[in-house]
mmCIF file of C-alpha atoms in Angstrom:
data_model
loop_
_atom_site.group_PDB
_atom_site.id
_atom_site.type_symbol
_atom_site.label_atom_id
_atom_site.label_comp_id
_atom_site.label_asym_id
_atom_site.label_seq_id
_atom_site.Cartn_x
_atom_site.Cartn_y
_atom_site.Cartn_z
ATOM 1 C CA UNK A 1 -64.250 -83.750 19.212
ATOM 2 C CA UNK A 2 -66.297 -86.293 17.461
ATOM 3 C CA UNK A 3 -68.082 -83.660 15.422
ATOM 4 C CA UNK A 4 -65.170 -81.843 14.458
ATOM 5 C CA UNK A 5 -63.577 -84.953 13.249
ATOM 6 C CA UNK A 6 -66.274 -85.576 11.122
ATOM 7 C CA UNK A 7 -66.202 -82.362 9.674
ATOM 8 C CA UNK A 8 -63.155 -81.982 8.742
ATOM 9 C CA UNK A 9 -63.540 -85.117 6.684
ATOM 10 C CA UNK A 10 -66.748 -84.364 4.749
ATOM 11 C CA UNK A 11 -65.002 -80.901 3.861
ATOM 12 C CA UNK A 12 -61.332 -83.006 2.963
ATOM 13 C CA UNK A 13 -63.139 -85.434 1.057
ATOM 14 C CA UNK A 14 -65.490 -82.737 -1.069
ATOM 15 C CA UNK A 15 -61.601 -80.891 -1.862
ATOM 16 C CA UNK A 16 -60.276 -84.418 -3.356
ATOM 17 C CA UNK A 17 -63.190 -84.292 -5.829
ATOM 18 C CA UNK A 18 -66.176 -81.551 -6.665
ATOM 19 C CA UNK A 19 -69.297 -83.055 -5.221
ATOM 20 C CA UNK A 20 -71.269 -84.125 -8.259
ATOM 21 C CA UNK A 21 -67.836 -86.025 -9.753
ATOM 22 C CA UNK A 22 -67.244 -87.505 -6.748
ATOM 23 C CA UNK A 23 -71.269 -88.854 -6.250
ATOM 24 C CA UNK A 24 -71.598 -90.162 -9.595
ATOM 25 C CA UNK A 25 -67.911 -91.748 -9.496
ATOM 26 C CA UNK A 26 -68.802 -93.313 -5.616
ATOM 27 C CA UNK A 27 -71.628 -95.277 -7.348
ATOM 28 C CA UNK A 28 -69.324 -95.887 -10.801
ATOM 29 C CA UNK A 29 -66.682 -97.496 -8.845
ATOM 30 C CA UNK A 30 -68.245 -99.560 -5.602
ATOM 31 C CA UNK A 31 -67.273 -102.678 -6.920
ATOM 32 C CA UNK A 32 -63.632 -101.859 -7.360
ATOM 33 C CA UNK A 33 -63.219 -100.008 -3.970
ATOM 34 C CA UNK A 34 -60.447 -102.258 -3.613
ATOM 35 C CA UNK A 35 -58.615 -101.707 -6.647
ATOM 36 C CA UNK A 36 -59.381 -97.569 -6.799
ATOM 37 C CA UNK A 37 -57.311 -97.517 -2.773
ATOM 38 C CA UNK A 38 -54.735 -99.598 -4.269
ATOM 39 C CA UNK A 39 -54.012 -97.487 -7.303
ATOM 40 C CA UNK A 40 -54.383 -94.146 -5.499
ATOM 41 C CA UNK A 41 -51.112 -95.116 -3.001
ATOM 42 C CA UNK A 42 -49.622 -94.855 -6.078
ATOM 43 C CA UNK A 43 -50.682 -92.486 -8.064
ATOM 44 C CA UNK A 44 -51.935 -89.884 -5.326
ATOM 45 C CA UNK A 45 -50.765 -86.037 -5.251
ATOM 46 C CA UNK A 46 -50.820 -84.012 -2.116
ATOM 47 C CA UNK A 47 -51.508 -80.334 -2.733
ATOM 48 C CA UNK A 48 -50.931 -77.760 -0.004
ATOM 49 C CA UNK A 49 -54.355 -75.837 1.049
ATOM 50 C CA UNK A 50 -52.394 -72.838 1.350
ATOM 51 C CA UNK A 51 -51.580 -73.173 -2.323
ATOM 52 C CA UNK A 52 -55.610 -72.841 -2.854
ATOM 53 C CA UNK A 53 -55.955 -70.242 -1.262
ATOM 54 C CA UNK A 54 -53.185 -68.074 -2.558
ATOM 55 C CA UNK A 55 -53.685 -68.652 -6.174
ATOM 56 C CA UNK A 56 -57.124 -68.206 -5.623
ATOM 57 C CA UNK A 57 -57.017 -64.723 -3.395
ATOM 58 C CA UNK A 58 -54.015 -63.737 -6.573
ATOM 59 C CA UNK A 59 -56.589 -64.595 -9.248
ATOM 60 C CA UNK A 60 -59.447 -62.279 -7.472
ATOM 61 C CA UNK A 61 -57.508 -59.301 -7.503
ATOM 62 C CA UNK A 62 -56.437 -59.327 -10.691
ATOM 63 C CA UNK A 63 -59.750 -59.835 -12.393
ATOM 64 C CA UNK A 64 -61.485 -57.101 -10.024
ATOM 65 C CA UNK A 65 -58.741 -55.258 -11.318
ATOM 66 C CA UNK A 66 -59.890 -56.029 -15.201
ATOM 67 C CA UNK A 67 -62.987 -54.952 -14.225
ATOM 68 C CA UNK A 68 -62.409 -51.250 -12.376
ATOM 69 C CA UNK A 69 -60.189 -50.516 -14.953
ATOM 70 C CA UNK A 70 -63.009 -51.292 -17.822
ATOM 71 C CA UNK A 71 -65.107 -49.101 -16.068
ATOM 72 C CA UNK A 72 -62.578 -46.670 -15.346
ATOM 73 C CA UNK A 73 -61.514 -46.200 -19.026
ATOM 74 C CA UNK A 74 -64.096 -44.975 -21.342
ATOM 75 C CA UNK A 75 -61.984 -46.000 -24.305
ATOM 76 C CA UNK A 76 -62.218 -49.716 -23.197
ATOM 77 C CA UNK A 77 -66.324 -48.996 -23.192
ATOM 78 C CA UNK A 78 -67.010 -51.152 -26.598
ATOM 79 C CA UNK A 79 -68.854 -54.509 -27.114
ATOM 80 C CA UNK A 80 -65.394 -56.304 -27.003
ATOM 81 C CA UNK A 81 -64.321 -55.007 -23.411
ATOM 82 C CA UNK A 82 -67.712 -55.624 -22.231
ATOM 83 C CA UNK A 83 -67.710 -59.347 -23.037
ATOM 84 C CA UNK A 84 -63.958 -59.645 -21.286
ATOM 85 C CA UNK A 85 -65.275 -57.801 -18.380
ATOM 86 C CA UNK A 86 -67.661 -60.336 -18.163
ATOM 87 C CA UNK A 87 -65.031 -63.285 -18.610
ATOM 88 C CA UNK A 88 -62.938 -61.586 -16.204
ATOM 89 C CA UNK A 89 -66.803 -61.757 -13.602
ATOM 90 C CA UNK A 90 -66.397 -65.413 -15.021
ATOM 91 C CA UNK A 91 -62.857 -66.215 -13.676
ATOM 92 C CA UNK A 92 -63.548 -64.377 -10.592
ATOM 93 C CA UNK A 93 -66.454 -67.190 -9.511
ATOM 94 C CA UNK A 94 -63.682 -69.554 -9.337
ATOM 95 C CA UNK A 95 -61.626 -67.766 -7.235
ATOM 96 C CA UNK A 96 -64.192 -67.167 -5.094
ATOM 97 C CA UNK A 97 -65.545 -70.366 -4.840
ATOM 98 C CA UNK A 98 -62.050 -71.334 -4.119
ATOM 99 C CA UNK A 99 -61.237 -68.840 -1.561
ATOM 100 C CA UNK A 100 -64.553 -69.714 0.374
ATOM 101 C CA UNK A 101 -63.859 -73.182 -0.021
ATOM 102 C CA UNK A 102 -60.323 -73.206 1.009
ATOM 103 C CA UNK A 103 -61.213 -71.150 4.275
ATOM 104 C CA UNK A 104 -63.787 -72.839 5.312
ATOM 105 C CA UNK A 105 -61.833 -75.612 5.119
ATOM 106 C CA UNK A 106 -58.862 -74.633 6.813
ATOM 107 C CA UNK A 107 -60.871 -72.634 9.780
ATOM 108 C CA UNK A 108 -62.492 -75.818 10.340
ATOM 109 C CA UNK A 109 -59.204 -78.241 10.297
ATOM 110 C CA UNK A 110 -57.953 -75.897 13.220
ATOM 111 C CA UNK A 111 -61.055 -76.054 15.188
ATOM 112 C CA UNK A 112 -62.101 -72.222 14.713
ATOM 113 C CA UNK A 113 -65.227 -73.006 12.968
ATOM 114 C CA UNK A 114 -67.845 -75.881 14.063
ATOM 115 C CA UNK A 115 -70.419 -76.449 11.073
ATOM 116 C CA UNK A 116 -73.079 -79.111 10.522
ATOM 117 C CA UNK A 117 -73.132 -81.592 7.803
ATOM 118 C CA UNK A 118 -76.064 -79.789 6.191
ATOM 119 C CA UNK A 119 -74.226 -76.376 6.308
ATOM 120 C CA UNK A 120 -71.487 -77.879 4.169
ATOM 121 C CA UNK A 121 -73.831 -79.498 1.590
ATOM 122 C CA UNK A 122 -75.641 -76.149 1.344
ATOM 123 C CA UNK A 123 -72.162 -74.426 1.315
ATOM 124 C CA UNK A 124 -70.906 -77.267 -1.577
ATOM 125 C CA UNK A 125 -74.292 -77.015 -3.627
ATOM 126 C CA UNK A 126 -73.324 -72.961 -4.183
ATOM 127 C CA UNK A 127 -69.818 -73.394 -4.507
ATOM 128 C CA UNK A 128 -70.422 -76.098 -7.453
ATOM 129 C CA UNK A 129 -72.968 -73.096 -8.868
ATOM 130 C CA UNK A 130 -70.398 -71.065 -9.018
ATOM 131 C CA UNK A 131 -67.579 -73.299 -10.442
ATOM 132 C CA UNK A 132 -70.229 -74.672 -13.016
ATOM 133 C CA UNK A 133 -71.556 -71.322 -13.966
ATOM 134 C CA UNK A 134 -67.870 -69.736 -14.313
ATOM 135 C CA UNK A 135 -67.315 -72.827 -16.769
ATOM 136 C CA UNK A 136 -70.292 -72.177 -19.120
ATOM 137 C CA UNK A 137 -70.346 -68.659 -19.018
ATOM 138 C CA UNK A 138 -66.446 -68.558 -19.554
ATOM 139 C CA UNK A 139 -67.137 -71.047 -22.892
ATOM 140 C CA UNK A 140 -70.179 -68.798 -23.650
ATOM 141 C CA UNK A 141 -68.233 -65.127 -23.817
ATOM 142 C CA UNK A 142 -65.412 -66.980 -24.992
ATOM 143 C CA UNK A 143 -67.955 -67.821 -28.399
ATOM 144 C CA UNK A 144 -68.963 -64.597 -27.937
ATOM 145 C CA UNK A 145 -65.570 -62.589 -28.313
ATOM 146 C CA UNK A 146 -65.235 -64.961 -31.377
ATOM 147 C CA UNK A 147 -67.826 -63.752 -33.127
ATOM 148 C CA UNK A 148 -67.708 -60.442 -32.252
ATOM 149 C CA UNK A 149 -64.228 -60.278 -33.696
ATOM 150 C CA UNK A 150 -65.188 -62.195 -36.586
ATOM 151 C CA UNK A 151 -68.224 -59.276 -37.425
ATOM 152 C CA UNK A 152 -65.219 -56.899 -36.589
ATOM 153 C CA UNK A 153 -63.014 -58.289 -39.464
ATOM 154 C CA UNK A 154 -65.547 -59.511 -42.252
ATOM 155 C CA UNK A 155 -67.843 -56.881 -41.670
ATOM 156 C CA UNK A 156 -66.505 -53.838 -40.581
ATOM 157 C CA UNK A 157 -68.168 -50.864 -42.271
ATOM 158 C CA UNK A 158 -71.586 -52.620 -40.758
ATOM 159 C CA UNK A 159 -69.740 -53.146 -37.322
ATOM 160 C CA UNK A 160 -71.291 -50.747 -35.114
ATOM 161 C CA UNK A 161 -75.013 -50.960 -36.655
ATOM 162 C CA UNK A 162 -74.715 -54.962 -35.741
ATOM 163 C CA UNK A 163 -72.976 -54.988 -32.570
ATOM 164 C CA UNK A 164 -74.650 -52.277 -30.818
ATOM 165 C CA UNK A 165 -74.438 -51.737 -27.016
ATOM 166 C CA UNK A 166 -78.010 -53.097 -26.509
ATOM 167 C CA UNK A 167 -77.310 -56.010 -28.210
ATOM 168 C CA UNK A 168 -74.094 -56.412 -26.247
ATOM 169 C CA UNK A 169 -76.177 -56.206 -23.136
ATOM 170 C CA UNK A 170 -78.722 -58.078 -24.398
ATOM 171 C CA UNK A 171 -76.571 -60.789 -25.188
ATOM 172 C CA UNK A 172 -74.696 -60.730 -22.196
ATOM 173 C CA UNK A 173 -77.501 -60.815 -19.986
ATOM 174 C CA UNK A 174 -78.623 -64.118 -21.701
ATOM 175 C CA UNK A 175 -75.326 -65.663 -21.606
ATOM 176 C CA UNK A 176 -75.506 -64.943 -17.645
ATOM 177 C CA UNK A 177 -79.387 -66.535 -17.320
ATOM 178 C CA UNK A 178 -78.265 -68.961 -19.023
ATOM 179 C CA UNK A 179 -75.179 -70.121 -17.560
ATOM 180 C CA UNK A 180 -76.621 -69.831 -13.928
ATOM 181 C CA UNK A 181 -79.973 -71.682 -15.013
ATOM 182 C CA UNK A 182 -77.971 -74.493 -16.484
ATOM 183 C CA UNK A 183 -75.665 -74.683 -13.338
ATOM 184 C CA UNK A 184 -78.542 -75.300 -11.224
ATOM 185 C CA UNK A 185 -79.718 -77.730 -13.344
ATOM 186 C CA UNK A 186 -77.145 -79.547 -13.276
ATOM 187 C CA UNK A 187 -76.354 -79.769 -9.516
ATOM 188 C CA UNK A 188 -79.947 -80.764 -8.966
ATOM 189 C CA UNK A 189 -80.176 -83.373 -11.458
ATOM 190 C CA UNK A 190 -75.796 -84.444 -10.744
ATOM 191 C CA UNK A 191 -76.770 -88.093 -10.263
ATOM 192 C CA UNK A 192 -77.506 -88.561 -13.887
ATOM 193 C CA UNK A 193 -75.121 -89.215 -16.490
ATOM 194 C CA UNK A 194 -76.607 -86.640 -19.528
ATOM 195 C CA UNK A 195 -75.471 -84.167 -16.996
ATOM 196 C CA UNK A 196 -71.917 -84.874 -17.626
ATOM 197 C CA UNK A 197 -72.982 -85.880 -21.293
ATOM 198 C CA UNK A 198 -74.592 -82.053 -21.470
ATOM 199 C CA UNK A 199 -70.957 -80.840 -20.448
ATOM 200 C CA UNK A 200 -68.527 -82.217 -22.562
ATOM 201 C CA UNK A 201 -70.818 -81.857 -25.288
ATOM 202 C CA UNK A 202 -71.181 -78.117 -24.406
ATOM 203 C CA UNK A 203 -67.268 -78.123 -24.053
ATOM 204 C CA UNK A 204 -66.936 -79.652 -27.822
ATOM 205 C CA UNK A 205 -69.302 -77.640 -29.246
ATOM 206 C CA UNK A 206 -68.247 -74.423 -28.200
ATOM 207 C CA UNK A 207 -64.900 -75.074 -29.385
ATOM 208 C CA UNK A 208 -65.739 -76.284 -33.085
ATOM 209 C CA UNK A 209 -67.704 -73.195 -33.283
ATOM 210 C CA UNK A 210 -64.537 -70.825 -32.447
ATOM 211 C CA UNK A 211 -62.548 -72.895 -34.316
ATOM 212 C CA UNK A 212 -64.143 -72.708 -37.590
ATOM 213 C CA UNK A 213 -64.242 -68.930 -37.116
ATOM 214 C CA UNK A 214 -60.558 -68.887 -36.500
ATOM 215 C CA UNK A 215 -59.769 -70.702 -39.174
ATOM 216 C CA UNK A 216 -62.499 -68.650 -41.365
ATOM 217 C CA UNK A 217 -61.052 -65.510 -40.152
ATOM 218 C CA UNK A 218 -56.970 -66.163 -40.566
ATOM 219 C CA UNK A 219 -57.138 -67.628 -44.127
ATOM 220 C CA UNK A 220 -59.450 -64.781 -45.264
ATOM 221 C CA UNK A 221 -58.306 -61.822 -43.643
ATOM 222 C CA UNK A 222 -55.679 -60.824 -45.636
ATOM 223 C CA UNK A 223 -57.913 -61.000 -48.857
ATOM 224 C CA UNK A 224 -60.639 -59.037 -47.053
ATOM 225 C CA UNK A 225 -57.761 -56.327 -46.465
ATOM 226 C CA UNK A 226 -57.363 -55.802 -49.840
ATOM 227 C CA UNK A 227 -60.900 -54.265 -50.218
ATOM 228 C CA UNK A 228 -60.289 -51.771 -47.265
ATOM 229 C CA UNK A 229 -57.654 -49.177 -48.588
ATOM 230 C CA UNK A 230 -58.487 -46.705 -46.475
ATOM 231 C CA UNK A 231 -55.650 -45.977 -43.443
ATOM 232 C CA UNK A 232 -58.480 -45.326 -40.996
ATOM 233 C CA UNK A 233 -60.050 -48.570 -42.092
ATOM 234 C CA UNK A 234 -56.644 -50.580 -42.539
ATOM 235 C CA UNK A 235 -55.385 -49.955 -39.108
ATOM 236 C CA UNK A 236 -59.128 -50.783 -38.145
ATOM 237 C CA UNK A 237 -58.396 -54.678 -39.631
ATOM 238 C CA UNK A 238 -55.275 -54.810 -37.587
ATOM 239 C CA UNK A 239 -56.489 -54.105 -34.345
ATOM 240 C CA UNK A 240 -58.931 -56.637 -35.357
ATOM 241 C CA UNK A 241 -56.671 -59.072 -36.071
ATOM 242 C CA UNK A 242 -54.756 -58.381 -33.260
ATOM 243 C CA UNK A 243 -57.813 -59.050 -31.259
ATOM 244 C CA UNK A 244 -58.859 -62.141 -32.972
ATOM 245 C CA UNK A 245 -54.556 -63.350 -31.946
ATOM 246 C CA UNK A 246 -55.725 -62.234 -27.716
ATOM 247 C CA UNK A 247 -58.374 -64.543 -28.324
ATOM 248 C CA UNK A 248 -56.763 -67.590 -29.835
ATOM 249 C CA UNK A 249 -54.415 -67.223 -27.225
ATOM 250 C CA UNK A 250 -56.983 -67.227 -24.439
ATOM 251 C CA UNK A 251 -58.879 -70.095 -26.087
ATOM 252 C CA UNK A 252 -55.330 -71.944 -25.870
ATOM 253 C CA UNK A 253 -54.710 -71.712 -22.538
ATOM 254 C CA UNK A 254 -58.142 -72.297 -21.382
ATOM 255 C CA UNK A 255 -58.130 -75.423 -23.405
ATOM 256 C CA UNK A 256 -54.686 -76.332 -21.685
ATOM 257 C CA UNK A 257 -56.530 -75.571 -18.179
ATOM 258 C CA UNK A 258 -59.753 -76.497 -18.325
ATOM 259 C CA UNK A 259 -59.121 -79.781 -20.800
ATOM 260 C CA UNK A 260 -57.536 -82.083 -18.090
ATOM 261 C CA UNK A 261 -60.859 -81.385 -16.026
ATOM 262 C CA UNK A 262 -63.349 -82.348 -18.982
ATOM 263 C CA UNK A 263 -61.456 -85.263 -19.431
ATOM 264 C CA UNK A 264 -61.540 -86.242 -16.310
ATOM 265 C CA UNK A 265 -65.996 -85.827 -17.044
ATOM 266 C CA UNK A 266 -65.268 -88.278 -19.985
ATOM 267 C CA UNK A 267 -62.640 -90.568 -18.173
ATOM 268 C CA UNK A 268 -65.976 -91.539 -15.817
ATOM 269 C CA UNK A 269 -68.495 -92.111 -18.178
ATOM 270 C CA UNK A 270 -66.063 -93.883 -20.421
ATOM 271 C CA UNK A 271 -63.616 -95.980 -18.422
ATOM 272 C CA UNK A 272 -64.841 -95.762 -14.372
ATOM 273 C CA UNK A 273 -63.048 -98.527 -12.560
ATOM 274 C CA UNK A 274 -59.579 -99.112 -15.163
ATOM 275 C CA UNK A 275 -56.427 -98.741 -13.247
ATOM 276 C CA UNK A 276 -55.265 -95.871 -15.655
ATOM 277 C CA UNK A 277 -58.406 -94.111 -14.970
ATOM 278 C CA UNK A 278 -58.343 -94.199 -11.102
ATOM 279 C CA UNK A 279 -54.721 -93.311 -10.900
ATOM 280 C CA UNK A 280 -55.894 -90.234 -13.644
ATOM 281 C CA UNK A 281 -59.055 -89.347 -10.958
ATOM 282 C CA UNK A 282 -56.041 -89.907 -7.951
ATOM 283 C CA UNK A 283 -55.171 -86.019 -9.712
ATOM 284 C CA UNK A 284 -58.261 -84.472 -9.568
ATOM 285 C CA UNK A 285 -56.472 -81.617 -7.166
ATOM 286 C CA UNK A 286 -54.271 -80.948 -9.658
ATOM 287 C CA UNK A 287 -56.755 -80.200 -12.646
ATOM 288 C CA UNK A 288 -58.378 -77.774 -9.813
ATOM 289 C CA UNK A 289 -54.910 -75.574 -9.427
ATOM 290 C CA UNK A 290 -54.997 -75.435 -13.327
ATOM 291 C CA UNK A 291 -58.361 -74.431 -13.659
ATOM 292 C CA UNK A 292 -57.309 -71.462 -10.705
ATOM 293 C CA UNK A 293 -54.278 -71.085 -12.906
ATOM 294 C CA UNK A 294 -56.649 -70.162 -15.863
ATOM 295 C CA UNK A 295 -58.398 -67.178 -13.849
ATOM 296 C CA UNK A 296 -54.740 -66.176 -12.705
ATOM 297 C CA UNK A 297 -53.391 -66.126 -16.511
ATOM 298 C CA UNK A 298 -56.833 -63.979 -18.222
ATOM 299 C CA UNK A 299 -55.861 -60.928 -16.634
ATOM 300 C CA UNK A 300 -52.576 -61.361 -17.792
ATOM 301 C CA UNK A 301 -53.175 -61.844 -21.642
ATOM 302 C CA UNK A 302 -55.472 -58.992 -21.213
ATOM 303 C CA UNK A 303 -53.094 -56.912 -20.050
ATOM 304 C CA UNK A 304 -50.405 -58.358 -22.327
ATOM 305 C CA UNK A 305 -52.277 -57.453 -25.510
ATOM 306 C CA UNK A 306 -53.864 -54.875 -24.997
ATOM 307 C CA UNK A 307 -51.987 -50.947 -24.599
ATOM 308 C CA UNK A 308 -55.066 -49.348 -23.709
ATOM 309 C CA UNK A 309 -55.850 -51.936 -20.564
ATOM 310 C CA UNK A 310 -52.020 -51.899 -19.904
ATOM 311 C CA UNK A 311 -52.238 -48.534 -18.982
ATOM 312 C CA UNK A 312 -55.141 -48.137 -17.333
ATOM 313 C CA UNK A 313 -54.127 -51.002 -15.113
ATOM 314 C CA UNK A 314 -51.080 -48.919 -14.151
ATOM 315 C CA UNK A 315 -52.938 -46.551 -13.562
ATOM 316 C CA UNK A 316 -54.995 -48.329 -10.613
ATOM 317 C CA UNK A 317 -51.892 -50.224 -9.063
ATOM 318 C CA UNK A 318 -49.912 -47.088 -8.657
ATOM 319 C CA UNK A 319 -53.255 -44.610 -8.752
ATOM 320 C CA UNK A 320 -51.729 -41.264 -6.432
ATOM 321 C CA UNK A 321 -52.667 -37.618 -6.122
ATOM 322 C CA UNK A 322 -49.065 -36.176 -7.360
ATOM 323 C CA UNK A 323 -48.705 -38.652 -10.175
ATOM 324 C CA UNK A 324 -52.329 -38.341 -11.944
ATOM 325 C CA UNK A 325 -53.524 -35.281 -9.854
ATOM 326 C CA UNK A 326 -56.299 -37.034 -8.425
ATOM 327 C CA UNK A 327 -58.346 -35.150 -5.633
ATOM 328 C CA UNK A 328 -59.295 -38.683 -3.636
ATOM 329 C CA UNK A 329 -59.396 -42.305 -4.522
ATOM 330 C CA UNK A 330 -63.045 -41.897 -6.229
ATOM 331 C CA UNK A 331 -61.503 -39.692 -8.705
ATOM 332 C CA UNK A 332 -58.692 -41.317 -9.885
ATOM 333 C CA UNK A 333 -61.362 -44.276 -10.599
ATOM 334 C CA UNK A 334 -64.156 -42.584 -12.031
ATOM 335 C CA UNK A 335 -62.352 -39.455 -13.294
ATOM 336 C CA UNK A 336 -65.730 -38.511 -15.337
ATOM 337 C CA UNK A 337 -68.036 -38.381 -13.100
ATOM 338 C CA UNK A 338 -66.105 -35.776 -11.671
ATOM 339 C CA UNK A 339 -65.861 -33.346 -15.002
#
């Protein structure tokens, strides 16, 4: 009973705070213990486990629907849809890491699973891969869509001889390395502040870098228009466009999600053991249903914007044999490789 007990603490305490906060916070604070209890009476939120794991099991199915239907629709097989497929691969780590998480917690709060202490730290080590690598990849493709749809706009006669598919691979497949080489680094070396330094400087950077292209690429659009009279070519800059608006919109929301969480990061190395600060870290479950909320919106705005996805979306929830005249399940979602 003793073990059990002990368990299910380790794994409650780990879902107040992600592991490498929480460490580096622990020694930040030990000489205000008193203070940080006091403050979070007050300022503490409760948030149901079951909400976890709903949003999180939501959020899963409707990026893995993102990405069959990306595959499904040859028409959505350009550089752009490639990159959200992979942001879509991005939001589905969190949910995943949340859905594990969240089980594993709740199976072991009712007694119907008995894990060690070192299982869990193994178990939290991958989980924070995950959740760090869905962070940095998610900024990475995010830069990447940017410029993509800034080469789209400003140079679009030269589009496809710059942004060719094995450059799109290429580049995804270092954003990827990347993004899982840095996680690990990061969770191995947690204790030390540049890791958090390396974050919200990552987090900054990233977002300068799409900002200057947005603002490059809305002041100057219209006058690049001008030079394009062609219709083919003119409704070729408004798709554009329209692409560049899907992306400041998903750059706004994941700002709105994932901001609360980086300032927590900057809250610890800036103001630790303040009573505003504590009661701001007393939230911490809070910033991690936004961040879910983020890979339960994506799929949305995809959808939202874009006709093409719409549709093929549709297609896959409501995917029958008298509707589309599909033979079996195979070829209603991979119609060409039965042609």
């Amino acid at each position: 009973m003793t073990d059990n007990t002990s368990q299910h603490n380790f794994i409650m305490h780990h879902h107040m705070e992600l592991s490498t906060l929480t460490m580096y916070s622990e020694n930040s604070t030990d000489n205000n213990t008193s203070a940080r209890e006091q403050n979070s009476t007050t300022c503490s939120l409760r948030i149901p486990q079951e909400l976890f794991l709903t949003l999180g099991l939501i959020s899963l199915v409707e990026n893995i629907l993102v990405v069959l239907a990306i595959i499904k629709n040859r028409n959505l097989h350009s550089p752009m849809y490639y990159f959200i497929c992979c942001l879509a691969v991005s939001d589905m780590l969190v949910s995943v890491a949340n859905v594990v998480e969240t089980i594993v917690m709740l199976l072991t709060e009712h007694g119907l699973l008995v894990v060690t202490p070192e299982m869990l730290r193994h178990l939290d080590n991958v989980i924070d891969i995950m959740t760090c690598s869905s962070v940095v990849s998610s900024l990475s493709f995010l830069c990447t869509i940017a410029a993509d749809r800034y080469i789209t706009i400003f140079y679009a006669l030269r589009y496809h001889s710059i942004m060719t598919t094995q450059r799109a691979v290429t580049i995804i497949a270092m954003v990827w390395l990347t993004s899982i080489t840095a996680s690990i680094f990061f969770i191995v070396y947690h204790s030390h502040t540049a890791v958090i330094v390396c974050l919200v400087t990552f987090f900054c950077i990233t977002l300068v870098f799409t900002a200057v292209l947005y603002m490059h690429m809305f002041i100057l659009a219209h006058v690049h228009s001008r030079r394009i009279m062609a219709i083919y070519k003119s409704r070729r800059q408004g798709t554009s466009m329209k692409g560049a608006i899907t992306l400041t919109i998903l750059l706004g929301v994941f700002i709105l999600c994932w901001g609360p969480f980086f300032l927590h990061l900057i809250l610890i190395l800036t103001c630790p053991t303040t009573p505003f600060c504590t009661c701001f870290f007393s939230y911490f479950n809070l910033f991690l249903i936004l961040i879910i909320c983020n890979s339960l919106i994506d799929p949305l705005i995809y959808a939202y914007r874009s006709q093409e996805l719409r549709k093929t979306l549709k297609e896959l929830l409501f995917c029958s044999c008298v509707t589309f005249r599909c033979d079996s399940m195979l070829d209603c979602l991979f119609p060409w490789k039965f042609t």
